[in-house]
Every structure is written in structure tokens, then in C-alpha cells.
Short mmCIF file of C-alpha atoms and ligand atoms in Angstrom, two decimals:
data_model
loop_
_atom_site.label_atom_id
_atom_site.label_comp_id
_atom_site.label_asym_id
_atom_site.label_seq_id
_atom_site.Cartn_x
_atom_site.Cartn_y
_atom_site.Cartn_z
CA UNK A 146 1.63 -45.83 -16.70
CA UNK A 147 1.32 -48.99 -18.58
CA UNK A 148 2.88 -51.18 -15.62
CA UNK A 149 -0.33 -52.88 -13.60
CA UNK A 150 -0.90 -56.12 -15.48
CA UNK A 151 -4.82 -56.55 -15.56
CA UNK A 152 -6.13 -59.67 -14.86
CA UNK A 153 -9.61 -59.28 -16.89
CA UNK A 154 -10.45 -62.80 -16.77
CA UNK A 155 -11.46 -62.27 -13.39
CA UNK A 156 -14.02 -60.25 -13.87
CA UNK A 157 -16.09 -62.29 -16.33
CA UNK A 158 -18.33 -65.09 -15.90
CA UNK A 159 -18.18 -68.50 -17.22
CA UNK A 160 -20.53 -67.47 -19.58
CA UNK A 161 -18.70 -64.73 -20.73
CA UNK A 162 -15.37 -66.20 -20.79
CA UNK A 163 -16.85 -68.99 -23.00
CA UNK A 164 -18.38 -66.43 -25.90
CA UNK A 165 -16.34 -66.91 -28.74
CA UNK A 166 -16.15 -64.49 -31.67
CA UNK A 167 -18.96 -65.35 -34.08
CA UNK A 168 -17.69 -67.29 -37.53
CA UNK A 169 -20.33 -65.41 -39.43
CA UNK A 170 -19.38 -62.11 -38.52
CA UNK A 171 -15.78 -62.23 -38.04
CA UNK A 172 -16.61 -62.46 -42.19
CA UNK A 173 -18.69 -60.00 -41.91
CA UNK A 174 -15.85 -57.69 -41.10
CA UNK A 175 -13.34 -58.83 -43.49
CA UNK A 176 -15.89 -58.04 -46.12
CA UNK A 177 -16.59 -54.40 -44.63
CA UNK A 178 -12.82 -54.16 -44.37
CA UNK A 179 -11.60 -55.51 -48.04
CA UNK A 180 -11.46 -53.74 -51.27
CA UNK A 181 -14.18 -54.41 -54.04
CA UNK A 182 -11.89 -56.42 -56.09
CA UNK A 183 -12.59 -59.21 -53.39
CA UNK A 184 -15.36 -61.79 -54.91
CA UNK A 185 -16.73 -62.90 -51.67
CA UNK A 186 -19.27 -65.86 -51.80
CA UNK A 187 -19.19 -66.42 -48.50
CA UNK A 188 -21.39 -63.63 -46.29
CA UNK A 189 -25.29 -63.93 -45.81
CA UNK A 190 -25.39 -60.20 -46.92
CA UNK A 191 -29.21 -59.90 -48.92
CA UNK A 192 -28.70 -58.34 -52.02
CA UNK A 193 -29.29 -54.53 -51.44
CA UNK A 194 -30.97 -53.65 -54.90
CA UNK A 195 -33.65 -54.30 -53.33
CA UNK A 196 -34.12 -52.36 -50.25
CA UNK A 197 -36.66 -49.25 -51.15
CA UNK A 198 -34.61 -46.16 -49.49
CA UNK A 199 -32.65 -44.39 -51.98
CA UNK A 200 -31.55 -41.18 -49.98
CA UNK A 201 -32.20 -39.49 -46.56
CA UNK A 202 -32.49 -35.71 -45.57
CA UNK A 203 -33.31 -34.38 -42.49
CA UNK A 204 -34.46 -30.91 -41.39
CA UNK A 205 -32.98 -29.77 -38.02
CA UNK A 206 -34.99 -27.78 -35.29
CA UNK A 207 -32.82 -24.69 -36.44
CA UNK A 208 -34.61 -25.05 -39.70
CA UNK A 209 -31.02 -26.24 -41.59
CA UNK A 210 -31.53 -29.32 -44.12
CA UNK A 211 -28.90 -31.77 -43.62
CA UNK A 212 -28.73 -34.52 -47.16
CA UNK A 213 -27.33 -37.79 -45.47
CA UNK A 214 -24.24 -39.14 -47.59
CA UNK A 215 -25.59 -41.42 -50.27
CA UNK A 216 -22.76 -44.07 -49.79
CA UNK A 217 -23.44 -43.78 -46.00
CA UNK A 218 -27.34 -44.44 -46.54
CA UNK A 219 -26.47 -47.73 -48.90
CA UNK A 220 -24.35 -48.38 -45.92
CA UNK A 221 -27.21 -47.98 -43.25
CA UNK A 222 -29.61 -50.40 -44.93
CA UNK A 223 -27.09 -53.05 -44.84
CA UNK A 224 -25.40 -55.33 -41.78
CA UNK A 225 -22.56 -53.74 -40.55
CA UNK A 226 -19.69 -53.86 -38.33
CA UNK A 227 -20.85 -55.22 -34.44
CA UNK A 228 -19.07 -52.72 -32.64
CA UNK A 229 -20.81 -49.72 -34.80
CA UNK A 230 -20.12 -47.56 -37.74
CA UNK A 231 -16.33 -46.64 -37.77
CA UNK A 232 -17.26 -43.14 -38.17
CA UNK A 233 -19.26 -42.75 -35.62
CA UNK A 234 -16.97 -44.66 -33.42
CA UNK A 235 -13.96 -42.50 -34.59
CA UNK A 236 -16.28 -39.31 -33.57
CA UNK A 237 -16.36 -40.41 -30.40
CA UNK A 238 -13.49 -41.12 -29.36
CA UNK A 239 -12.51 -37.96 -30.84
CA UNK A 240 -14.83 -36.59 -27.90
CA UNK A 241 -13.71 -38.83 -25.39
CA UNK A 242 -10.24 -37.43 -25.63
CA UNK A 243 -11.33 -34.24 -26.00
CA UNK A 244 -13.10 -34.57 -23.05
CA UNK A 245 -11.83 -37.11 -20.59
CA UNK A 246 -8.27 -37.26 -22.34
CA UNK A 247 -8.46 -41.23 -21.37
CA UNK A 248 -4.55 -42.46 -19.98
CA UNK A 249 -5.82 -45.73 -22.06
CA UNK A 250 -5.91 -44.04 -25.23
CA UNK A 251 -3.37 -44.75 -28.06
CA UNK A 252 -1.22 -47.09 -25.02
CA UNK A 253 0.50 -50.45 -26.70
CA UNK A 254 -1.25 -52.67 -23.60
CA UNK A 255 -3.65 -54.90 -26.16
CA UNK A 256 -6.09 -56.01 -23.30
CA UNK A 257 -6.12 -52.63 -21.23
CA UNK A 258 -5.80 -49.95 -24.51
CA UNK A 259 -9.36 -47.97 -24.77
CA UNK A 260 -11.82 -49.35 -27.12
CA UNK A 261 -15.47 -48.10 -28.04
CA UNK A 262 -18.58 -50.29 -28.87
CA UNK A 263 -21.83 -48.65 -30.22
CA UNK A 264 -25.23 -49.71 -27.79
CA UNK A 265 -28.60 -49.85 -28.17
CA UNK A 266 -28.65 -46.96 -25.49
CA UNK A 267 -26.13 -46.73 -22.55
CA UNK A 268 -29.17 -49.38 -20.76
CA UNK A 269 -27.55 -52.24 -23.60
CA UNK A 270 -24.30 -51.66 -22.52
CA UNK A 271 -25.00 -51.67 -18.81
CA UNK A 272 -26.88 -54.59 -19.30
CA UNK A 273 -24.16 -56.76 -21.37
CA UNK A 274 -21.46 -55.45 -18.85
CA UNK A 275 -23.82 -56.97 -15.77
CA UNK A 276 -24.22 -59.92 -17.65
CA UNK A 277 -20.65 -60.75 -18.49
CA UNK A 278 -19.01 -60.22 -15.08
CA UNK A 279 -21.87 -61.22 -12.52
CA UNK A 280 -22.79 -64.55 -11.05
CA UNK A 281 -24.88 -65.23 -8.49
CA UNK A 282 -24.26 -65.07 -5.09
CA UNK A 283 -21.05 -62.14 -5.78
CA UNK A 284 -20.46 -59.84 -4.00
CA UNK A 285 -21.48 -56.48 -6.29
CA UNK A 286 -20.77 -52.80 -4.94
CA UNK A 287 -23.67 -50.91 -5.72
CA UNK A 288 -24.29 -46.88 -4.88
CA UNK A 289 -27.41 -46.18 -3.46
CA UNK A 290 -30.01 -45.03 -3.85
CA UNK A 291 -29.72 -46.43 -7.00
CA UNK A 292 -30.66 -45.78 -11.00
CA UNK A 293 -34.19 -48.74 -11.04
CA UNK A 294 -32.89 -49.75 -14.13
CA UNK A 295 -29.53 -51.07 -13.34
CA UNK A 296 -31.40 -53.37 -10.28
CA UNK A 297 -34.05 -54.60 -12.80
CA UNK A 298 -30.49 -55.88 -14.12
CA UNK A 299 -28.96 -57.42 -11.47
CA UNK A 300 -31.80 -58.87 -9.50
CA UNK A 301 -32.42 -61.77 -11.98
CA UNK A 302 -28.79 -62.13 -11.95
CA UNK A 303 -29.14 -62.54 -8.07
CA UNK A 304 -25.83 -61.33 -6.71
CA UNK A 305 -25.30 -59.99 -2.76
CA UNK A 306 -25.61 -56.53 -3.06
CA UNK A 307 -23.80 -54.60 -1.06
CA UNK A 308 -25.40 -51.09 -0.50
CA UNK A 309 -22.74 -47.88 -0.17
CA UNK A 310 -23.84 -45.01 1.09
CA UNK A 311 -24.18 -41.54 -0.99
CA UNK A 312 -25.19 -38.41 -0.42
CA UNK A 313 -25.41 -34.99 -2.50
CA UNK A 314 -21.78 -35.36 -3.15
CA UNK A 315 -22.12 -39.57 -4.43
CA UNK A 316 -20.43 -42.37 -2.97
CA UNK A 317 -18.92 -41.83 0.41
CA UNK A 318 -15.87 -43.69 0.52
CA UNK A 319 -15.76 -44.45 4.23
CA UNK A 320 -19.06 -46.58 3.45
CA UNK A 321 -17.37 -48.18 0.62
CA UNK A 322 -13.92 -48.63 3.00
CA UNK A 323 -16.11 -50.48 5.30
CA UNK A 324 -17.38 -53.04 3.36
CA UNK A 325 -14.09 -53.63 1.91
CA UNK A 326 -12.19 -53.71 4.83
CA UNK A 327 -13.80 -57.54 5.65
CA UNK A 328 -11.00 -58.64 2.96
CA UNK A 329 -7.40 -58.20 2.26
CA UNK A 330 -6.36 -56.59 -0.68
CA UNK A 331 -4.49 -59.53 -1.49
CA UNK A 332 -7.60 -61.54 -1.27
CA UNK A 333 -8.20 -60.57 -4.91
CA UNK A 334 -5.30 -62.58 -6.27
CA UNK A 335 -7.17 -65.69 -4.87
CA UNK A 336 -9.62 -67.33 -7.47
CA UNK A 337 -12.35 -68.06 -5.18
CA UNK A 338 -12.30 -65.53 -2.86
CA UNK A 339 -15.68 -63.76 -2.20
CA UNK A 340 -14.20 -59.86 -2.47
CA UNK A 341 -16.89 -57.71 -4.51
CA UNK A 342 -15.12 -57.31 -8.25
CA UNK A 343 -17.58 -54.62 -9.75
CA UNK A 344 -18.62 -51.42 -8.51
CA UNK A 345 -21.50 -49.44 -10.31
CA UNK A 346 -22.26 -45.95 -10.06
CA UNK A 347 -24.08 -42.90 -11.41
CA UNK A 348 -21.60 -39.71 -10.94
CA UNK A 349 -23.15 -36.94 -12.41
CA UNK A 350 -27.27 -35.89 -11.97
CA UNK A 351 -27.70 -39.02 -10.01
CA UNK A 352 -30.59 -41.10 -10.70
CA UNK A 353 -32.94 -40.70 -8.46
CA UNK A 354 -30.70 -38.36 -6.45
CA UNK A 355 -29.51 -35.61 -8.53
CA UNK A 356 -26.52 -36.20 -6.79
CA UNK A 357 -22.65 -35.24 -8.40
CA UNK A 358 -19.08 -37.22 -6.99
CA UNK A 359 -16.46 -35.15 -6.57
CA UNK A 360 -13.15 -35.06 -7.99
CA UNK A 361 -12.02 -35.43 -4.41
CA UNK A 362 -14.01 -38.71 -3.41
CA UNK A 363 -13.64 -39.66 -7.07
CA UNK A 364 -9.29 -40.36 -6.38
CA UNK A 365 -9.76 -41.67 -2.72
CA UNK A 366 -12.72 -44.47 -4.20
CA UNK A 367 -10.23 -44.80 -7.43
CA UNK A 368 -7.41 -45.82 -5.21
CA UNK A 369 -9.66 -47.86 -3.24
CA UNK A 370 -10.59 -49.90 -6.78
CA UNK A 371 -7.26 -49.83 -7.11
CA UNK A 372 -6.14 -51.55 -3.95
CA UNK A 373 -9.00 -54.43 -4.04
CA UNK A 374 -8.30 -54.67 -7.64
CA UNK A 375 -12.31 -53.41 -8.66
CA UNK A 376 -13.83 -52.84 -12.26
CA UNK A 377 -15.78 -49.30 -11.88
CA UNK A 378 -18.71 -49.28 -14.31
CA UNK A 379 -19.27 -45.41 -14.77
CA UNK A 380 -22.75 -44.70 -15.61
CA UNK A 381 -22.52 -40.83 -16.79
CA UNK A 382 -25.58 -40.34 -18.97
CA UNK A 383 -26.26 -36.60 -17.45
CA UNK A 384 -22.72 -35.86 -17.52
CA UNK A 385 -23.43 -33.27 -20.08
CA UNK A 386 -26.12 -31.72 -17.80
CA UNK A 387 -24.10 -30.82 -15.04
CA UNK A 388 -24.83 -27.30 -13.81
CA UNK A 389 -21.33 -25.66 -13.40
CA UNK A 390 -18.70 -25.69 -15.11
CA UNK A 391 -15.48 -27.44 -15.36
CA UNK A 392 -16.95 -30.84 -15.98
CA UNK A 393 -15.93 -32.73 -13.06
CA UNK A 394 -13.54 -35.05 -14.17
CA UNK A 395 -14.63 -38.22 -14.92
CA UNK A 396 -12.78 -41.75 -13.60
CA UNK A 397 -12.35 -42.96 -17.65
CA UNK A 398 -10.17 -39.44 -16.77
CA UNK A 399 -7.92 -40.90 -14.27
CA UNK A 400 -7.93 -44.77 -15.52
CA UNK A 401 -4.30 -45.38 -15.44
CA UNK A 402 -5.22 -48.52 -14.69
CA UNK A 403 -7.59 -49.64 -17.48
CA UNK A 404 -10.39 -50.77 -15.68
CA UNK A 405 -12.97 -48.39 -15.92
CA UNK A 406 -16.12 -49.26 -18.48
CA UNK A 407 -18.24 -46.23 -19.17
CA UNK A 408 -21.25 -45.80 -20.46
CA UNK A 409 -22.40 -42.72 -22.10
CA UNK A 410 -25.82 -41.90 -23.63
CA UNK A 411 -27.01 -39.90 -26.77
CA UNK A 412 -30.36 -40.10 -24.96
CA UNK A 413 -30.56 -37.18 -23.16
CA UNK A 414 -28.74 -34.99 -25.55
CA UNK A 415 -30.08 -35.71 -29.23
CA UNK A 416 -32.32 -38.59 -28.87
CA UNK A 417 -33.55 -41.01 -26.61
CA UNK A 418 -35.25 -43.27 -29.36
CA UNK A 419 -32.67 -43.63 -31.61
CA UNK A 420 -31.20 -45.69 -28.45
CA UNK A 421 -27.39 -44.77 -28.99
CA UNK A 422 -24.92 -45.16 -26.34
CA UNK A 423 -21.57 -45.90 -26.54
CA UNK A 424 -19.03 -48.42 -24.10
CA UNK A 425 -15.70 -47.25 -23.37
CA UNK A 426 -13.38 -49.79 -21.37
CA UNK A 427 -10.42 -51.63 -21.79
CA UNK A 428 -10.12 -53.69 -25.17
CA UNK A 429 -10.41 -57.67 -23.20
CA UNK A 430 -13.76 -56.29 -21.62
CA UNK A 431 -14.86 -54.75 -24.64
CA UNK A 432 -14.51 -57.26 -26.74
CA UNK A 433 -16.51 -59.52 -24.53
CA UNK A 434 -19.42 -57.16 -25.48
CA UNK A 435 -18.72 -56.71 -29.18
CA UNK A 436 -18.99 -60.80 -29.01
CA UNK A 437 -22.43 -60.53 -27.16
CA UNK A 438 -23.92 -57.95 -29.65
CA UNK A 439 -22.29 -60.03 -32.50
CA UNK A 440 -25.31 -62.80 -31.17
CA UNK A 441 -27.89 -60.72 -29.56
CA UNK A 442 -28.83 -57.58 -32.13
CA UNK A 443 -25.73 -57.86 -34.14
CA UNK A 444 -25.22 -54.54 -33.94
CA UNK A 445 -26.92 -51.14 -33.27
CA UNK A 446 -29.44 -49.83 -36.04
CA UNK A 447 -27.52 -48.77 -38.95
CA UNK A 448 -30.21 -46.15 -39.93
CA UNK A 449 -29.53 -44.60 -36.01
CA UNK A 450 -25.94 -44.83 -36.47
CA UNK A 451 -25.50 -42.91 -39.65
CA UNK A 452 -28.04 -40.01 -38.82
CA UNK A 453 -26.77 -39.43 -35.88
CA UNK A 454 -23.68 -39.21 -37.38
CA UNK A 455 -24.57 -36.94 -39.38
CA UNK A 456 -25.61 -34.80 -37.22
CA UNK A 457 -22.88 -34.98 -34.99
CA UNK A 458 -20.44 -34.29 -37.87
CA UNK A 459 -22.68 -31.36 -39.00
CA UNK A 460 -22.36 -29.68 -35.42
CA UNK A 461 -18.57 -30.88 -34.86
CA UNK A 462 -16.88 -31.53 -31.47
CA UNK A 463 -17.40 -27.59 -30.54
CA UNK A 464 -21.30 -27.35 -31.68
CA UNK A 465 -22.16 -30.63 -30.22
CA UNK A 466 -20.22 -29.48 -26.27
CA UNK A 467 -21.88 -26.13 -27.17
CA UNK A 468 -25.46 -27.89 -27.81
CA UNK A 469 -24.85 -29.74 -24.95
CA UNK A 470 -24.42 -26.48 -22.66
CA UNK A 471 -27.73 -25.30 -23.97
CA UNK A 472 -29.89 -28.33 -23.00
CA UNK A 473 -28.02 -27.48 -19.14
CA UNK A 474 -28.70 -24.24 -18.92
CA UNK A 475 -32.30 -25.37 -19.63
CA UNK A 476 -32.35 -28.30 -17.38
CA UNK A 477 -30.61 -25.72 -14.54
CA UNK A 478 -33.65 -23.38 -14.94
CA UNK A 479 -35.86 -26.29 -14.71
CA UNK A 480 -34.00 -27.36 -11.47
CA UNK A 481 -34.19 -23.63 -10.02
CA UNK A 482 -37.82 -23.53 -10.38
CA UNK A 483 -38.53 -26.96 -9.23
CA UNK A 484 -36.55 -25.94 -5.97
CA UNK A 485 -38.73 -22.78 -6.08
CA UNK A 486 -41.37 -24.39 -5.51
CA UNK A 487 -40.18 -26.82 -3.44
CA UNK A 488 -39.50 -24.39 -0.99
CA UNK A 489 -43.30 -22.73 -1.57
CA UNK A 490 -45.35 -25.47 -1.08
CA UNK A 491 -43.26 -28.73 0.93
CA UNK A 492 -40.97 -26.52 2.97
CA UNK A 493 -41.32 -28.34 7.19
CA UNK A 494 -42.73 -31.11 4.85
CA UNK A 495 -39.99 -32.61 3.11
CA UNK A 496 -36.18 -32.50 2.84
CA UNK A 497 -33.74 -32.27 0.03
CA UNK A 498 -30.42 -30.90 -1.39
CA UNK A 499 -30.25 -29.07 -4.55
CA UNK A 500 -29.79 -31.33 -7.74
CA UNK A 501 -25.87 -30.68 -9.31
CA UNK A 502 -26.96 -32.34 -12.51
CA UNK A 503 -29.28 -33.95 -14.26
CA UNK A 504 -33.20 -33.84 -14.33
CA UNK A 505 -34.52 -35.40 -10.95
CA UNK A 506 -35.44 -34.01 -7.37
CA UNK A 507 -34.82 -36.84 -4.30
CA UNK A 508 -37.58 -35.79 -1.58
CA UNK A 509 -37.64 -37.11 1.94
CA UNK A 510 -40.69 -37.01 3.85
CA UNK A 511 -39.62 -37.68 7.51
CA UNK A 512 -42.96 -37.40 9.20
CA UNK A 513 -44.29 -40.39 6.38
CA UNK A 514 -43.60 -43.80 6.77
CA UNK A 515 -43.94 -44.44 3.44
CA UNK A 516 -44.32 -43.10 0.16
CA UNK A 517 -45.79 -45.83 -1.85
CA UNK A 518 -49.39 -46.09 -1.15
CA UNK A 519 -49.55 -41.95 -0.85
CA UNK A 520 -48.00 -42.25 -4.79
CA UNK A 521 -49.49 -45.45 -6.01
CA UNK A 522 -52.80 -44.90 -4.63
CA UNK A 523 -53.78 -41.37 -3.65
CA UNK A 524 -51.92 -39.36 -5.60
CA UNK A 525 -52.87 -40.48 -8.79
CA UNK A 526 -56.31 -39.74 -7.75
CA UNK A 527 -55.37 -35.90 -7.19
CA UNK A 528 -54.10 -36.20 -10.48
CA UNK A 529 -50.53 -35.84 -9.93
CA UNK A 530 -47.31 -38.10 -10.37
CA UNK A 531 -44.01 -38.82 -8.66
CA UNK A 532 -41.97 -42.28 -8.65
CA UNK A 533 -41.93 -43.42 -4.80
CA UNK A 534 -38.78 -43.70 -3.79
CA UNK A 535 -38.71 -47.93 -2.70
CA UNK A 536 -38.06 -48.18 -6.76
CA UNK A 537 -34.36 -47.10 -5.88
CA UNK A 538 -34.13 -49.15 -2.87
CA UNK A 539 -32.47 -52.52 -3.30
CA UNK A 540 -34.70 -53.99 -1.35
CA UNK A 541 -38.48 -52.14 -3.36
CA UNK A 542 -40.38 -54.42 -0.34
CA UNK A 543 -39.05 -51.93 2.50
CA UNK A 544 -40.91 -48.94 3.48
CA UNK A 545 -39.10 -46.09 2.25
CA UNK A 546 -39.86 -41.86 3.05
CA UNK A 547 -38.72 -40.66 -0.54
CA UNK A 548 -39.74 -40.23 -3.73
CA UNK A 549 -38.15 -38.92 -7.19
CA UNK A 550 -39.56 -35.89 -8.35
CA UNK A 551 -38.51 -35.41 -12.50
CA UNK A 552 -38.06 -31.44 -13.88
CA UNK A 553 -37.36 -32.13 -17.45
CA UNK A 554 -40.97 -31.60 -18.94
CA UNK A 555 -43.18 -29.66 -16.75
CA UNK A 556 -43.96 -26.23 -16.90
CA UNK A 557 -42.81 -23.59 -13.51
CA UNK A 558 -47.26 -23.23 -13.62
CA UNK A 559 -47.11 -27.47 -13.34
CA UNK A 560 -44.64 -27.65 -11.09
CA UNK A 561 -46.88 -25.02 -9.04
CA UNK A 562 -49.41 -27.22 -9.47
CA UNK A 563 -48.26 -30.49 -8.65
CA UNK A 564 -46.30 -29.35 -5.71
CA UNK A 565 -49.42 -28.02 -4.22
CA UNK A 566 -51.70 -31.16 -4.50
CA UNK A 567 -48.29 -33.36 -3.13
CA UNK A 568 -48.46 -31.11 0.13
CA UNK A 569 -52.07 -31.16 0.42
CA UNK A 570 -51.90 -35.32 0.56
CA UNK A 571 -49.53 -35.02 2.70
CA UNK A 572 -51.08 -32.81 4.92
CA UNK A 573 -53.95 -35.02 4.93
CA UNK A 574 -52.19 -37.88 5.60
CA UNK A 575 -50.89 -36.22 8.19
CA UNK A 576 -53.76 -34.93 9.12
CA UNK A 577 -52.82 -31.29 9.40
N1 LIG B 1346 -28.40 -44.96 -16.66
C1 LIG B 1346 -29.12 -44.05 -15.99
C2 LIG B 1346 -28.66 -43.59 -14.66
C3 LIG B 1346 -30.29 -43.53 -16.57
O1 LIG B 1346 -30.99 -42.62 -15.90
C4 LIG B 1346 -30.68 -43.97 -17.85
C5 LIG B 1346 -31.93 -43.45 -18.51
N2 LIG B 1346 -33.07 -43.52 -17.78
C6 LIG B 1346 -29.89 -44.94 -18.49
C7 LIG B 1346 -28.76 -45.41 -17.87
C8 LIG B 1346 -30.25 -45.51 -19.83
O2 LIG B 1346 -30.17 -44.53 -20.83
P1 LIG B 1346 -30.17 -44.88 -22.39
O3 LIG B 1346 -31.36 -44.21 -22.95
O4 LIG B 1346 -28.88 -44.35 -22.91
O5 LIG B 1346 -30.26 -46.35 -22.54
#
């Protein structure tokens, strides 16, 4: 299992591969890590006497009161270690092998062996990954449609994107076989060779598409990866709000290899604004994000970390997976009703598939050219709102015929609603 040597160094930049680990925190650590007999003189630590919060308690939406650890809230107000709190970090990758049982886990490889950074939000760790391993004019493999947030990334960073085709079951690897059949797979031993060296994609509730790839696709675009020698950078945030169960497996599942990074989110789950997310990935990648947060926010809010923690530890690995099956079945019912009336108001309008995951319907209107005006102009003047779908397109200047409709606050009377004034504009655009 542990036989493919990686060659990470490819797949960062020069800025990446010249980050260096910062002097001031590498201290930083060995004070966290020493015992209080150690006089240090050295660290920029403030003096914490000072800092006003004494203690924490929360009350939970089930009405229990939950006291936050006194030594963990002197801990919170303080700096702390860059890659997170080591109990929260030990939590998850409790979970992670739990869950995804990761073949990286507990190996002896020091560059490919699993490692775990806390983010601001999966978005940070997207974002640092984009920025350490893309230059521009690279070749990047990029599903689409595609989650707006991850372009808003890349644009800037102005790589070639090169679009692969999905539908409701993801990626479909004949589009990605295409594009990679212009090289060799030998081509990726050469250093200046143009073959694409990332490919990003959402697996489960697809952004915008609702979209889920299948175990199936998921080994034949593995193998592929393999072959070409390509990082995947798994973005699963609705991976707990898939609709059936067993979990399809995830690639940090099948990673032999060691070069998946994957981002998981908090933010759908327990908290969007606490912005936690968590990195897994092999150890030489990882630690080329640990050295970006150690210079960019040092490291995720301690006062997140630790009550989320907390809360995680209160539920355990069973009540947090059976929490998480709660907020699907709701999401599912959501989903059902949305298709309901779907099917009432836009049916010989529009097209769609039903969502696997997630919290977003992908609706194609084939007798409109395109959706933006109808959304940014008209729609908003029936009072109702949908994200056009040229905001998932890699090229947003296009005309596109879709738009992302979202299930995850409105009410079955809103949905009603809404649907209704979408199919009369589009009936009047049309005039019907
Ligand atoms: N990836 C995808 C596909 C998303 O939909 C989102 C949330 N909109 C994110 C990443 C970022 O989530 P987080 O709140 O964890 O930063």
C-alpha cells in the first residue's frame, strides 16, 4: 500500500514551495507543547490576566446547558497551535476513520501519512489549496457546472480551465478521459510538461447541481488520477446530507495513494458562522497550508474551536452521525417538496433530475436563451429569487438556460409561491 513514491513538489507553486515554517510560531508550539517548568522569554504571547472572559456556557436547542472546560476557555482566549486545537483535531480524525477509514491513516510514509488542519470554513482551505498548487496558464480539471465559489478562486489565479462534463451522477469519466488523453501518462514525470495536476470536485449534493458521484465513476476517475499522476481536491461539504444511505464512499476512502485533500465543513451541520472546516491530505501538502495559516490568520478562532468542541464531545461520534441524519431527513423533505412543486407549476417548462444530496435544485429552461436578465431583472420585480445559472459557468459572460433553485429555508407554501411567479415570467417571456 505504501509503495507509490509521491512526488508533492510537483504540485505546488513557487510560491508555495518557497513558504517556510514561521520562526515565531514554530515557538509558539514548543511553548503549547512543553511543561510549565519551562521559563520561556521568548513568545509574543500577551499576558492573559487580562482578557475579561472568565467562563463559557452554552444552552443547546434541546434545552441541555453545556459549562465549557475552564482550562479550555483560558486556552481559547489565547494564540494557539496553527493547525487547530489538538482536541478538536484528534475528534476528527476520530470521525474520519470512522467514516472514510483513510488507507493514509497511521502509515510510516512522512510526506503521504494523513494529516488534519483546522480552516476558517472548508472555503479557507479550498482557497489555500488553489493558491499553493496553481499558476497561471495550468492546466486545472474542473467539474462543471461548478460550486461559484471555487471559480471566484481560480479566476484571479488565471489558469486554463478545462471543463469535464457531469451529470446527476458527477463527473463522467469519458469527458475527463478525453481531455487527458492529449498527454501521456508519462508526461507527468517531465517538469515542464503542460498535463493538468489538480482536479476539483463537489461529490455529494453538488453545488449548483445537487448532483452525487458514484462509487463506480468514483474508482474508474481514481485510477485515472492515478495514471496521470493528479491531486483530487474533494470538496464534500453536503456529504452528511446525502439522502440514502450507505454514505457513498468517499475518494479520502480509497486514497492508497495519498493524494487526495479533502475538505469538509461544520457549516452545514452545526454552524456556518463559526467558519470551521477541516483539511485532510497527505502530511507534505498539509503542511504547506499549516505554513500559510501560520502567516495569514494564524490559526482558526480559538473561541470557535473550543465550543465546537464542546459540543462535538458532548454529542460523541454516534450523536454527532445521528444529528447529522436528522438535518437529511429534513433537507430530503425539503427536496421532495421542492420537486413537488416543481412538477406543479414548471412541468413542459423546465427540466431537471432529482437532487441526491444537498440543498439545491439545477433547472434548465430549454425554450429560454437565457436566464440572467429573467433573474436579475424581472424576477426580482415579482418578488422572487433564484441564482441564474451563468454563476456556475466558467465562462459567467455566456448565455446560459439554468438556474439554481436553493430548498434549505423556504416553506412547501413558499416554494408554492415562488414556483408559481417563476412560471408565470416565463410564460410571459415566452409569451404563452
Ligand atoms: N464548497 C461548496 C461546494 C459549498 O457549497 C460551500 C458553501 N457554500 C463551501 C465549499 C464553503 O463552505 P464553508 O462554509 O465550510 O466555508
Amino acid at each position: 500500500m505504501d509503495w507509490i513514491k509521491m512526488n508533492y513538489s510537483r504540485f505546488l507553486n513557487v510560491t508555495s514551495l518557497g513558504r517556510k515554517p514561521s520562526p515565531i510560531r514554530v515557538l509558539t508550539e514548543i511553548v503549547l507543547n512543553s511543561p510549565k517548568t519551562l521559563i520561556s522569554m521568548a513568545g509574543g504571547m500577551p499576558n492573559p490576566d487580562f482578557f475579561p472572559i472568565q467562563d463559557i456556557s452554552l444552552t443547546l436547542k434541546d434545552g441541555s446547558k453545556l459549562n465549557i472546560d475552564t482550562s479550555l476557555v483560558t486556552r481559547a482566549m489565547q494564540y494557539s497551535s496553527s493547525s487547530g486545537f489538538p482536541e478538536l483535531i484528534n475528534w476528527v480524525k476520530d470521525l474520519q476513520e470512522r467514516v472514510h477509514k483513510p488507507p493514509t491513516l497511521g502509515i510510516t510514509d512522512e510526506n503521504k501519512k494523513l494529516d488534519i488542519i483546522i480552516t476558517n470554513g472548508s472555503q479557507d482551505g479550498i482557497c489555500k489549496t488553489l493558491e499553493a498548487c496553481v499558476s497561471a496558464g495550468d492546466n486545472v480539471l474542473i467539474e462543471v457546472p461548478t460550486y461559484a465559489g471555487t471559480l471566484a478562486i481560480l479566476n484571479p489565479l488565471q489558469p486554463k480551465i478545462l471543463e469535464i462534463e457531469s451529470d446527476k451522477d458527477g463527473i463522467i469519466p469519458g469527458s475527463l478521459l478525453r481531455y487527458l488523453s492529449k498527454w501521456k501518462p508519462e508526461d507527468s514525470k517531465k517538469p515542464n510538461c503542460s498535463i493538468p495536476r489538480i482536479l476539483y470536485c463537489v461529490p455529494n449534493g453538488g453545488n449548483p447541481t445537487g448532483s452525487q458521484l458514484t462509487w463506480e465513476r468514483k474508482k474508474e476517475i481514481y485510477k485515472l488520477c492515478q495514471d496521470y499522476d493528479i491531486l483530487i481536491m474533494e470538496d464534500d461539504p453536503y456529504f452528511y446530507l446525502q439522502f440514502s444511505k450507505p454514505y457513498v464512499p468517499s475518494f479520502l476512502s480509497m486514497d492508497e495513494d495519498g493524494r487526495v485533500m479533502r475538505f469538509d465543513s461544520f457549516s452545514k451541520i452545526i454552524s456556518s458562522g463559526m467558519r470551521i472546516g477541516c483539511l485532510s491530505g497527505p502530511r507534505a501538502l498539509v503542511n504547506k497550508i499549516i505554513q500559510h495559516q501560520q502567516v495569514s490568520a494564524v490559526h482558526s478562532s480559538g473561541l470557535s474551536q473550543v465550543v465546537l468542541f464542546s459540543v462535538l464531545q458532548e454529542m460523541g461520534h454516534d450523536g454527532f452521525l445521528q444529528h447529522c441524519d436528522k438535518v437529511a431527513d429534513f433537507y430530503k423533505r425539503q427536496r421532495d417538496a421542492c420537486l413537488a412543486m416543481a412538477n406543479k407549476h414548471l412541468s413542459g417548462l423546465a427540466e431537471w433530475f432529482e437532487p441526491s444530496g444537498g440543498m439545491f435544485l439545477w433547472l434548465k429552461f430549454p425554450q429560454i436563451k437565457d436566464t440572467f436578465k429573467l433573474i436579475s431583472e424581472k424576477a426580482r420585480a415579482k418578488e422572487v429569487l433564484f441564482v441564474p445559472g451563468n454563476a456556475f459557468m466558467v465562462d459567467s459572460s455566456l448565455p446560459c438556460q439554468y438556474l439554481r433553485s436553493s430548498f434549505s429555508l423556504v416553506s412547501s407554501e413558499d416554494m408554492d409561491k415562488a414556483f408559481e411567479r417563476l412560471s408565470a415570467l416565463i410564460k410571459e417571456e415566452l409569451n404563452q
